[in-house]
Amino acid sequence: MSEGRFNLSALAVRERSVTLFLICLISLAGLIAFLKLGRAEDPSFTVKVMTIITAWPGATPQEMQDQVAEKLEKRLQE
């Protein structure tokens, strides 16, 4: 192994106290961040649902789908 390469593992073993300090520091920062996280048991959210009833006497279901339902869906989603 060449002498000029940086070896993080060897540095961590050699500087054990610094390594343990950094592990504790990062763990503490993670714990603080976790405790500051906003939580809600039942978070509020909105479900957008719409029901529309249309009538076209004499039209087949396919005609209703093609000429009414799809056009209404596209228009109302805008």
Short mmCIF file of C-alpha atoms in Angstrom, two decimals:
data_model
loop_
_atom_site.label_atom_id
_atom_site.label_comp_id
_atom_site.label_asym_id
_atom_site.label_seq_id
_atom_site.Cartn_x
_atom_site.Cartn_y
_atom_site.Cartn_z
CA MET A 1 0.00 0.00 0.00
CA SER A 2 1.40 3.39 -0.92
CA GLU A 3 2.21 5.92 1.80
CA GLY A 4 0.71 8.89 -0.04
CA ARG A 5 -2.92 7.71 -0.12
CA PHE A 6 -5.46 9.05 2.34
CA ASN A 7 -6.91 6.23 4.44
CA LEU A 8 -10.00 7.28 6.39
CA SER A 9 -10.27 3.98 8.25
CA ALA A 10 -6.72 4.19 9.54
CA LEU A 11 -7.27 7.80 10.59
CA ALA A 12 -10.47 6.86 12.45
CA VAL A 13 -8.69 4.06 14.33
CA ARG A 14 -5.66 6.21 15.07
CA GLU A 15 -7.72 9.20 16.28
CA ARG A 16 -10.28 7.21 18.27
CA SER A 17 -11.34 10.07 20.56
CA VAL A 18 -12.05 12.41 17.62
CA THR A 19 -14.00 9.65 15.88
CA LEU A 20 -16.15 8.98 18.95
CA PHE A 21 -16.73 12.71 19.43
CA LEU A 22 -17.91 13.08 15.82
CA ILE A 23 -20.20 10.04 16.13
CA CYS A 24 -21.76 11.47 19.30
CA LEU A 25 -22.10 14.92 17.73
CA ILE A 26 -23.81 13.60 14.60
CA SER A 27 -26.09 11.34 16.67
CA LEU A 28 -27.08 14.25 18.91
CA ALA A 29 -27.79 16.47 15.90
CA GLY A 30 -29.96 13.73 14.40
CA LEU A 31 -31.87 13.27 17.66
CA ILE A 32 -32.51 17.01 17.96
CA ALA A 33 -33.69 17.18 14.34
CA PHE A 34 -36.01 14.22 14.92
CA LEU A 35 -37.51 15.78 18.05
CA LYS A 36 -38.15 19.07 16.22
CA LEU A 37 -39.97 17.33 13.38
CA GLY A 38 -43.62 18.25 13.11
CA ARG A 39 -45.90 15.28 13.67
CA ALA A 40 -49.64 14.77 13.64
CA GLU A 41 -51.55 11.62 14.47
CA ASP A 42 -54.21 12.39 11.88
CA PRO A 43 -52.77 14.92 9.43
CA SER A 44 -55.33 16.91 7.51
CA PHE A 45 -55.49 16.49 3.77
CA THR A 46 -58.05 17.31 1.13
CA VAL A 47 -59.46 14.72 -1.24
CA LYS A 48 -60.86 16.36 -4.34
CA VAL A 49 -63.82 14.33 -5.53
CA MET A 50 -66.66 15.47 -7.71
CA THR A 51 -69.78 13.62 -8.82
CA ILE A 52 -71.72 14.82 -11.83
CA ILE A 53 -74.87 13.21 -13.15
CA THR A 54 -75.81 13.83 -16.78
CA ALA A 55 -78.76 12.63 -18.78
CA TRP A 56 -79.04 12.21 -22.53
CA PRO A 57 -82.16 10.24 -23.40
CA GLY A 58 -81.58 7.78 -26.22
CA ALA A 59 -77.77 7.94 -26.12
CA THR A 60 -75.73 4.78 -25.80
CA PRO A 61 -73.23 4.43 -22.95
CA GLN A 62 -70.37 4.78 -25.44
CA GLU A 63 -71.82 8.03 -26.82
CA MET A 64 -72.17 9.39 -23.29
CA GLN A 65 -68.58 8.44 -22.54
CA ASP A 66 -67.13 9.90 -25.74
CA GLN A 67 -69.22 13.03 -26.16
CA VAL A 68 -70.08 14.03 -22.60
CA ALA A 69 -68.07 12.36 -19.83
CA GLU A 70 -64.57 12.74 -21.28
CA LYS A 71 -65.15 16.36 -22.27
CA LEU A 72 -66.56 17.17 -18.83
CA GLU A 73 -63.63 15.48 -17.08
CA LYS A 74 -61.06 17.40 -19.11
CA ARG A 75 -62.86 20.71 -18.61
CA LEU A 76 -63.37 20.27 -14.86
CA GLN A 77 -59.76 19.21 -14.22
CA GLU A 78 -58.49 22.57 -15.50
#
